[in-house]
Amino acid sequence: MPLLSLNNISRSFGTTKAVADVSLEVQQGEFFGLLGPSGCGKTTTLRMIAGLEKPDSGTIHFQDTDITNLPAERRGFGMVFQNYALFPHLNVFENVAFGLRARHASKAEMSERVASALDLVQLPGYGKRAVDELSGGQQQRVAIARAIAIEPALLLFDEPLSNLDVSLREETRSELRELVTRLGLTAVYVTHDQEEAFALCDRISVMVGGKLMQSGKPRELYEHPSDIAVARFLGRNNLIKAMRVSSSNTNEGEFKTLEGDHTLHLQVKHSELSPLNQPVFLSIRPEHVQLRANGDSGPNAFKGHVREIVFAGATSTVRVDAAGLLLEALVLQPEGYNVDQECTVVLPHDRLTLLQNQRG
Ligand code: ADP
Ligand code: MG
């Protein structure tokens, strides 16, 4: 049984459909990510989980109880926002104790829990400090301490690191992940930053335009996006328009590319076999496109010309034109390739994905 489940929740603001029919499940102990471009409805979704916003329709269950109408303060969730939301007139101790005071914890219990929360975020003995004496990173750690001091059944993060500079962000990111794991907590983490979501999360749901497009482990999403929006959002991708031509019922699909008229074979699940003679999109990551300086013609291999080589430090991008089909390959050593040179392109069948959902 999942710890948290959202069942077909929607929320509009006037004519803006901020969240449209979103369903997802979060398991106990999971670090779960909600990833998508700005304005796609992440914050609204998180606020509905927190109880700060009510869905227009749909339900939210926690530990098998319907909490859709339960007020935020009775959900017992800890929250950390982008702008820390610390109380500037209270010192560190009082900020961390805030949720405990609201729960009428005893003085002794409060001291102990605050001290232990400050230990956990590596700010021991900081209780008497004023909030404005602290750096941005320290303030965010106080906000995290405040959220974990109540020993929440669920931790909600809304882009908590985006106000920190890059090096501090990466450091705090590792500490946060380590802390949540050590305490055995369950977290829902909202971010627009793919790298951050990939580094932190066990599982991720990708949202675009209010809709949940795909859920899965970071590597699954990256290597096998289910549709064009996800393929485009999650870094660079070659999108190849093609048509399925074989009518066999095996798991091997044969496709012809619309540009270049190349034949491609790939494994497709039986249920995924697309109708014949209808254009579909295949995708492959640039780092999985193989280039060879001279021809070996095997399956999924065809001739092309190098159009451009873009040096980017550790890697280079080689743009290839294969009879009108333009492909990007990411290579470590671009030596041996020159513009206009003929080369062979190989698209390994297990790296090609048939996008299921063809809307862009
Ligand atoms: P994200 O966190 O992914 O950037 P939000 O959930 O904040 O997205 O917003 C989703 C959409 O809903 C946006 O178009 C935003 O302008 C709109 N929106 C969010 N909150 C409100 C609100 N309180 N009033 C009106 N529109 C809102
Ligand atoms: Mg937001």
Coordinates of C-alpha atoms and ligand atoms in Angstrom, one line a residue:
M1 CA 0.0 0.0 0.0
P2 CA 1.4 3.4 -0.9
L3 CA 1.9 5.9 2.0
L4 CA 0.5 8.8 -0.1
S5 CA -1.8 8.7 -3.1
L6 CA -3.3 11.4 -5.2
N7 CA -6.3 10.3 -7.2
N8 CA -7.3 12.3 -10.2
I9 CA -6.8 15.7 -8.5
S10 CA -7.4 18.9 -10.4
R11 CA -7.2 22.6 -9.5
S12 CA -8.0 25.6 -11.6
F13 CA -7.5 29.3 -10.9
G14 CA -10.0 31.2 -13.0
T15 CA -9.5 29.9 -16.5
T16 CA -6.0 28.5 -15.7
K17 CA -6.0 24.8 -15.3
A18 CA -3.0 24.6 -12.9
V19 CA -3.3 20.9 -12.2
A20 CA -5.2 18.5 -14.4
D21 CA -6.3 15.1 -13.4
V22 CA -3.0 14.1 -11.6
S23 CA -2.7 10.7 -10.0
L24 CA 0.5 9.4 -8.3
E25 CA 1.7 7.2 -5.5
V26 CA 4.5 7.7 -3.0
Q27 CA 5.8 4.7 -1.0
Q28 CA 7.0 4.7 2.6
G29 CA 10.6 5.8 2.8
E30 CA 10.8 7.0 -0.8
F31 CA 12.5 10.2 -1.9
F32 CA 9.9 11.2 -4.5
G33 CA 10.4 14.0 -7.1
L34 CA 8.0 16.2 -8.9
L35 CA 9.9 17.6 -11.9
G36 CA 8.7 20.0 -14.6
P37 CA 9.2 23.4 -16.2
S38 CA 8.2 26.6 -14.4
G39 CA 4.4 27.1 -14.3
C40 CA 3.6 23.4 -14.8
G41 CA 1.7 23.0 -11.6
K42 CA 4.3 21.6 -9.2
T43 CA 3.7 24.0 -6.3
T44 CA 0.0 23.8 -6.6
T45 CA 0.2 20.0 -6.4
L46 CA 2.5 20.2 -3.4
R47 CA 0.2 22.7 -1.7
M48 CA -2.7 20.4 -2.2
I49 CA -0.7 17.5 -0.5
A50 CA 0.1 19.9 2.3
G51 CA -3.5 21.0 2.7
L52 CA -2.8 24.6 1.9
E53 CA -4.9 24.4 -1.3
K54 CA -8.0 22.3 -1.9
P55 CA -8.5 20.3 -5.1
D56 CA -11.6 21.1 -7.2
S57 CA -11.9 17.4 -7.7
G58 CA -10.1 14.2 -6.9
T59 CA -9.0 12.8 -3.5
I60 CA -5.8 12.5 -1.5
H61 CA -5.1 9.5 0.7
F62 CA -2.5 9.1 3.4
Q63 CA -1.9 5.8 5.1
D64 CA -5.3 4.7 3.6
T65 CA -7.2 7.6 5.1
D66 CA -8.9 10.2 3.0
I67 CA -7.3 13.5 4.0
T68 CA -8.7 15.6 1.1
N69 CA -10.6 17.8 3.5
L70 CA -8.2 17.6 6.5
P71 CA -6.8 21.0 7.5
A72 CA -3.0 21.5 7.0
E73 CA -2.2 21.6 10.7
R74 CA -3.8 18.2 11.3
R75 CA -1.8 16.5 8.6
G76 CA 1.5 16.6 10.5
F77 CA 3.6 17.2 7.4
G78 CA 6.9 19.1 7.5
M79 CA 7.4 21.8 4.8
V80 CA 10.5 23.6 3.4
F81 CA 10.1 26.3 0.9
Q82 CA 12.4 28.2 -1.5
N83 CA 12.4 31.4 0.6
Y84 CA 13.1 29.6 3.9
A85 CA 10.1 31.4 5.5
L86 CA 11.9 31.8 8.8
F87 CA 10.6 34.3 11.4
P88 CA 13.1 37.1 11.4
H89 CA 12.2 38.3 14.9
L90 CA 12.7 34.9 16.5
N91 CA 16.1 33.3 17.2
V92 CA 17.1 29.9 15.7
F93 CA 15.8 28.0 18.7
E94 CA 12.4 29.6 18.5
N95 CA 12.2 29.1 14.8
V96 CA 12.9 25.4 15.1
A97 CA 10.6 25.1 18.1
F98 CA 7.7 26.7 16.3
G99 CA 5.9 23.6 15.2
L100 CA 6.5 21.9 18.6
R101 CA 5.1 24.9 20.4
A102 CA 2.0 24.8 18.2
R103 CA 1.7 21.1 19.3
H104 CA 2.0 22.1 23.0
A105 CA 5.2 20.1 23.6
S106 CA 6.6 20.3 27.1
K107 CA 9.6 22.6 27.7
A108 CA 12.0 19.6 28.2
E109 CA 10.8 17.8 25.2
M110 CA 11.1 21.0 23.1
S111 CA 14.7 21.6 24.2
E112 CA 15.7 18.1 23.4
R113 CA 14.0 18.0 20.0
V114 CA 15.4 21.4 18.9
A115 CA 18.9 20.4 20.0
S116 CA 18.7 17.1 18.1
A117 CA 17.2 18.7 15.0
L118 CA 20.0 21.4 15.0
D119 CA 22.6 18.6 15.4
L120 CA 21.1 16.8 12.5
V121 CA 21.5 19.8 10.2
Q122 CA 25.0 20.4 11.6
L123 CA 24.2 23.6 13.4
P124 CA 24.7 22.5 17.0
G125 CA 24.6 25.2 19.6
Y126 CA 23.2 27.8 17.2
G127 CA 19.9 28.1 19.2
K128 CA 20.6 31.6 20.5
R129 CA 21.7 33.1 17.2
A130 CA 19.5 35.6 15.4
V131 CA 18.3 34.4 12.0
D132 CA 19.8 37.3 10.1
E133 CA 23.3 36.5 11.4
L134 CA 23.2 33.3 9.4
S135 CA 24.2 32.7 5.8
G136 CA 21.6 31.6 3.2
G137 CA 22.7 28.0 3.5
Q138 CA 22.5 28.1 7.3
Q139 CA 19.1 29.6 7.2
Q140 CA 17.9 26.9 4.9
R141 CA 19.3 24.3 7.2
V142 CA 17.3 26.0 10.1
A143 CA 14.2 25.7 7.9
I144 CA 15.0 22.0 7.4
A145 CA 15.5 21.6 11.2
R146 CA 12.2 23.2 11.8
A147 CA 10.5 20.8 9.4
I148 CA 12.1 17.7 10.9
A149 CA 11.7 18.7 14.6
I150 CA 8.0 17.6 14.5
E151 CA 9.1 14.2 13.2
P152 CA 6.8 14.6 10.2
A153 CA 5.1 11.6 8.6
L154 CA 5.9 13.2 5.3
L155 CA 8.4 16.0 4.3
L156 CA 7.5 18.4 1.5
F157 CA 10.1 20.4 -0.3
D158 CA 9.4 23.2 -2.8
E159 CA 12.6 24.1 -4.6
P160 CA 14.4 24.5 -1.2
L161 CA 17.8 24.9 -2.7
S162 CA 17.2 27.3 -5.6
N163 CA 18.2 30.4 -3.6
L164 CA 21.6 29.0 -2.8
D165 CA 24.7 29.4 -5.0
V166 CA 25.9 26.4 -7.0
S167 CA 28.5 24.9 -4.7
L168 CA 26.4 25.3 -1.6
R169 CA 23.4 23.9 -3.4
E170 CA 25.3 20.7 -4.3
E171 CA 26.6 20.3 -0.8
T172 CA 23.3 20.9 0.8
R173 CA 21.7 18.5 -1.6
S174 CA 23.9 15.6 -0.5
E175 CA 23.4 16.5 3.1
L176 CA 19.6 16.6 2.7
R177 CA 19.4 13.3 0.9
E178 CA 21.6 11.7 3.6
L179 CA 19.6 13.2 6.4
V180 CA 16.2 12.0 5.0
T181 CA 17.6 8.5 4.5
R182 CA 19.1 8.4 7.9
L183 CA 15.9 9.4 9.6
G184 CA 13.9 7.0 7.4
L185 CA 11.6 9.8 6.3
T186 CA 9.5 10.0 3.2
A187 CA 9.9 13.1 1.1
V188 CA 8.1 14.8 -1.9
Y189 CA 10.6 17.1 -3.5
V190 CA 9.5 19.7 -6.1
T191 CA 12.1 21.1 -8.6
H192 CA 12.4 22.4 -12.1
D193 CA 16.1 21.2 -12.2
Q194 CA 16.5 17.9 -13.9
E195 CA 20.0 17.3 -12.5
E196 CA 18.8 18.0 -9.0
A197 CA 15.9 15.6 -9.3
F198 CA 18.1 12.9 -10.8
A199 CA 20.7 13.3 -8.0
L200 CA 18.2 13.2 -5.2
C201 CA 15.2 11.2 -6.1
D202 CA 14.4 7.5 -6.0
R203 CA 11.5 8.0 -8.3
I204 CA 10.2 11.0 -10.2
S205 CA 7.0 12.2 -11.9
V206 CA 7.4 14.6 -14.7
M207 CA 4.7 17.3 -15.1
V208 CA 4.1 19.5 -18.1
G209 CA 1.3 21.9 -18.5
G210 CA -0.6 20.8 -15.4
K211 CA -0.5 17.1 -16.5
L212 CA 1.5 14.3 -15.2
M213 CA 3.3 12.8 -18.2
Q214 CA 5.4 10.0 -16.8
S215 CA 6.6 8.5 -13.5
G216 CA 9.6 6.3 -13.1
K217 CA 13.2 5.9 -11.8
P218 CA 15.5 8.7 -13.1
R219 CA 17.3 6.4 -15.5
E220 CA 14.1 5.0 -17.0
L221 CA 12.8 8.5 -17.6
Y222 CA 16.0 9.6 -19.2
E223 CA 16.5 6.6 -21.4
H224 CA 13.0 5.7 -22.2
P225 CA 10.8 8.8 -22.1
S226 CA 7.2 8.0 -22.9
D227 CA 6.4 11.0 -24.9
I228 CA 7.8 14.0 -26.8
A229 CA 7.3 16.5 -24.0
V230 CA 9.3 14.4 -21.5
A231 CA 11.9 13.6 -24.1
R232 CA 12.4 17.3 -24.8
F233 CA 12.3 18.4 -21.2
L234 CA 14.8 15.9 -19.9
G235 CA 17.9 17.1 -21.8
R236 CA 18.9 16.7 -25.4
N237 CA 17.4 14.0 -27.5
N238 CA 17.2 13.0 -31.1
L239 CA 13.6 12.8 -32.2
I240 CA 13.2 10.7 -35.3
K241 CA 10.0 10.7 -37.3
A242 CA 9.4 7.2 -38.6
M243 CA 6.7 4.8 -39.8
R244 CA 6.4 1.1 -38.8
V245 CA 6.5 -1.0 -41.9
S246 CA 6.6 -4.7 -40.9
S247 CA 3.4 -6.4 -40.0
S248 CA 5.0 -9.3 -38.1
N249 CA 3.6 -10.0 -34.6
T250 CA 7.0 -10.5 -33.0
N251 CA 8.5 -8.0 -30.6
E252 CA 10.8 -6.6 -33.2
G253 CA 9.4 -3.5 -34.9
E254 CA 10.8 -2.4 -38.3
F255 CA 10.6 1.3 -39.0
K256 CA 11.4 3.5 -41.9
T257 CA 12.6 7.1 -41.1
L258 CA 10.6 9.8 -42.9
E259 CA 13.8 11.7 -43.5
G260 CA 16.5 9.7 -45.1
D261 CA 14.4 6.6 -45.6
H262 CA 16.6 4.5 -43.3
T263 CA 15.5 1.2 -41.9
L264 CA 15.5 0.9 -38.2
H265 CA 14.8 -2.2 -36.0
L266 CA 13.9 -2.0 -32.4
Q267 CA 12.4 -4.0 -29.7
V268 CA 8.9 -3.0 -28.9
K269 CA 6.5 -4.5 -26.4
H270 CA 3.6 -6.3 -27.9
S271 CA 1.2 -3.8 -26.5
E272 CA 3.2 -0.9 -27.9
L273 CA 3.2 -2.0 -31.5
S274 CA 2.1 1.1 -33.3
P275 CA -0.3 0.9 -36.3
L276 CA 1.4 0.4 -39.6
N277 CA 2.0 3.3 -42.0
Q278 CA 1.4 6.0 -39.4
P279 CA 4.1 8.5 -38.4
V280 CA 5.5 8.1 -34.9
F281 CA 8.4 9.4 -33.1
L282 CA 11.5 7.4 -32.0
S283 CA 14.0 8.9 -29.7
I284 CA 17.7 8.2 -28.9
R285 CA 20.1 10.2 -26.6
P286 CA 23.1 11.8 -28.3
E287 CA 25.4 9.8 -26.1
H288 CA 24.0 6.6 -27.5
V289 CA 24.4 7.5 -31.1
Q290 CA 27.6 5.7 -32.3
L291 CA 29.8 7.1 -35.0
R292 CA 32.4 5.2 -37.0
A293 CA 34.9 6.9 -39.3
N294 CA 34.5 4.2 -41.9
G295 CA 31.7 2.0 -42.9
D296 CA 30.5 -1.0 -41.2
S297 CA 27.1 -1.8 -42.4
G298 CA 25.1 -3.7 -39.9
P299 CA 21.7 -3.4 -38.4
N300 CA 20.6 0.2 -37.7
A301 CA 23.7 1.5 -39.4
F302 CA 23.8 4.0 -42.3
K303 CA 26.0 6.6 -44.0
G304 CA 26.1 10.2 -43.1
H305 CA 28.2 13.3 -43.4
V306 CA 29.6 15.3 -40.5
R307 CA 28.0 18.8 -40.6
E308 CA 29.3 20.4 -37.5
I309 CA 31.5 19.7 -34.5
V310 CA 30.9 21.6 -31.4
F311 CA 33.6 21.4 -28.7
A312 CA 32.4 21.5 -25.1
G313 CA 35.3 20.5 -23.0
A314 CA 35.0 16.9 -21.8
T315 CA 32.7 16.0 -24.7
S316 CA 31.9 17.3 -28.2
T317 CA 28.7 17.3 -30.1
V318 CA 29.0 16.0 -33.7
R319 CA 26.0 16.9 -35.9
V320 CA 25.5 14.4 -38.7
D321 CA 23.4 14.6 -41.8
A322 CA 22.3 11.1 -43.0
A323 CA 20.5 11.7 -46.3
G324 CA 18.4 14.4 -44.7
L325 CA 18.0 12.9 -41.3
L326 CA 19.8 15.2 -38.8
L327 CA 21.3 13.5 -35.8
E328 CA 23.4 14.7 -32.8
A329 CA 26.1 12.4 -31.4
L330 CA 27.9 13.1 -28.2
V331 CA 31.5 11.9 -28.3
L332 CA 34.5 12.0 -26.0
Q333 CA 37.1 12.2 -28.7
P334 CA 36.1 14.2 -31.8
E335 CA 39.6 13.7 -33.3
G336 CA 39.3 11.7 -36.4
Y337 CA 36.2 13.5 -37.5
N338 CA 36.2 16.6 -39.8
V339 CA 33.4 18.6 -41.2
D340 CA 32.1 17.1 -44.5
Q341 CA 33.7 13.8 -43.8
E342 CA 31.7 10.7 -44.5
C343 CA 31.0 8.5 -41.5
T344 CA 28.7 5.7 -40.4
V345 CA 26.0 6.3 -37.9
V346 CA 24.8 3.4 -35.7
L347 CA 21.6 3.6 -33.6
P348 CA 21.8 0.6 -31.3
H349 CA 18.3 -1.0 -31.2
D350 CA 18.2 -1.2 -27.4
R351 CA 18.8 2.5 -27.1
L352 CA 16.0 3.5 -29.4
T353 CA 12.7 4.3 -27.8
L354 CA 9.3 4.4 -29.4
L355 CA 7.5 7.3 -27.8
Q356 CA 4.1 6.1 -26.7
N357 CA 2.4 9.4 -26.4
Q358 CA 2.9 11.3 -29.6
R359 CA 1.5 14.7 -28.5
G360 CA 4.2 17.4 -28.3
Ligands
ADP1 P1 5.1 25.7 -10.7 O1 5.3 25.5 -9.2 O2 5.3 24.4 -11.5 O3 5.9 26.8 -11.3 P2 2.4 26.6 -10.0 O4 1.7 25.5 -9.4 O5 3.0 27.7 -9.1 O6 3.6 26.0 -11.0 O7 1.4 27.3 -11.1 C1 0.7 26.6 -12.1 C2 -0.2 27.6 -12.8 O8 -1.2 28.1 -12.0 C3 0.6 28.8 -13.3 O9 0.0 29.2 -14.6 C4 0.3 29.9 -12.3 O10 0.3 31.1 -12.8 C5 -1.1 29.5 -11.8 N1 -1.4 29.8 -10.4 C6 -0.8 29.2 -9.3 N2 -1.3 29.7 -8.2 C7 -2.2 30.7 -8.5 C8 -3.0 31.5 -7.8 N3 -3.1 31.5 -6.4 N4 -3.9 32.3 -8.5 C9 -3.9 32.3 -9.8 N5 -3.1 31.5 -10.6 C10 -2.3 30.7 -10.0
MG2 MG 6.6 26.5 -8.0

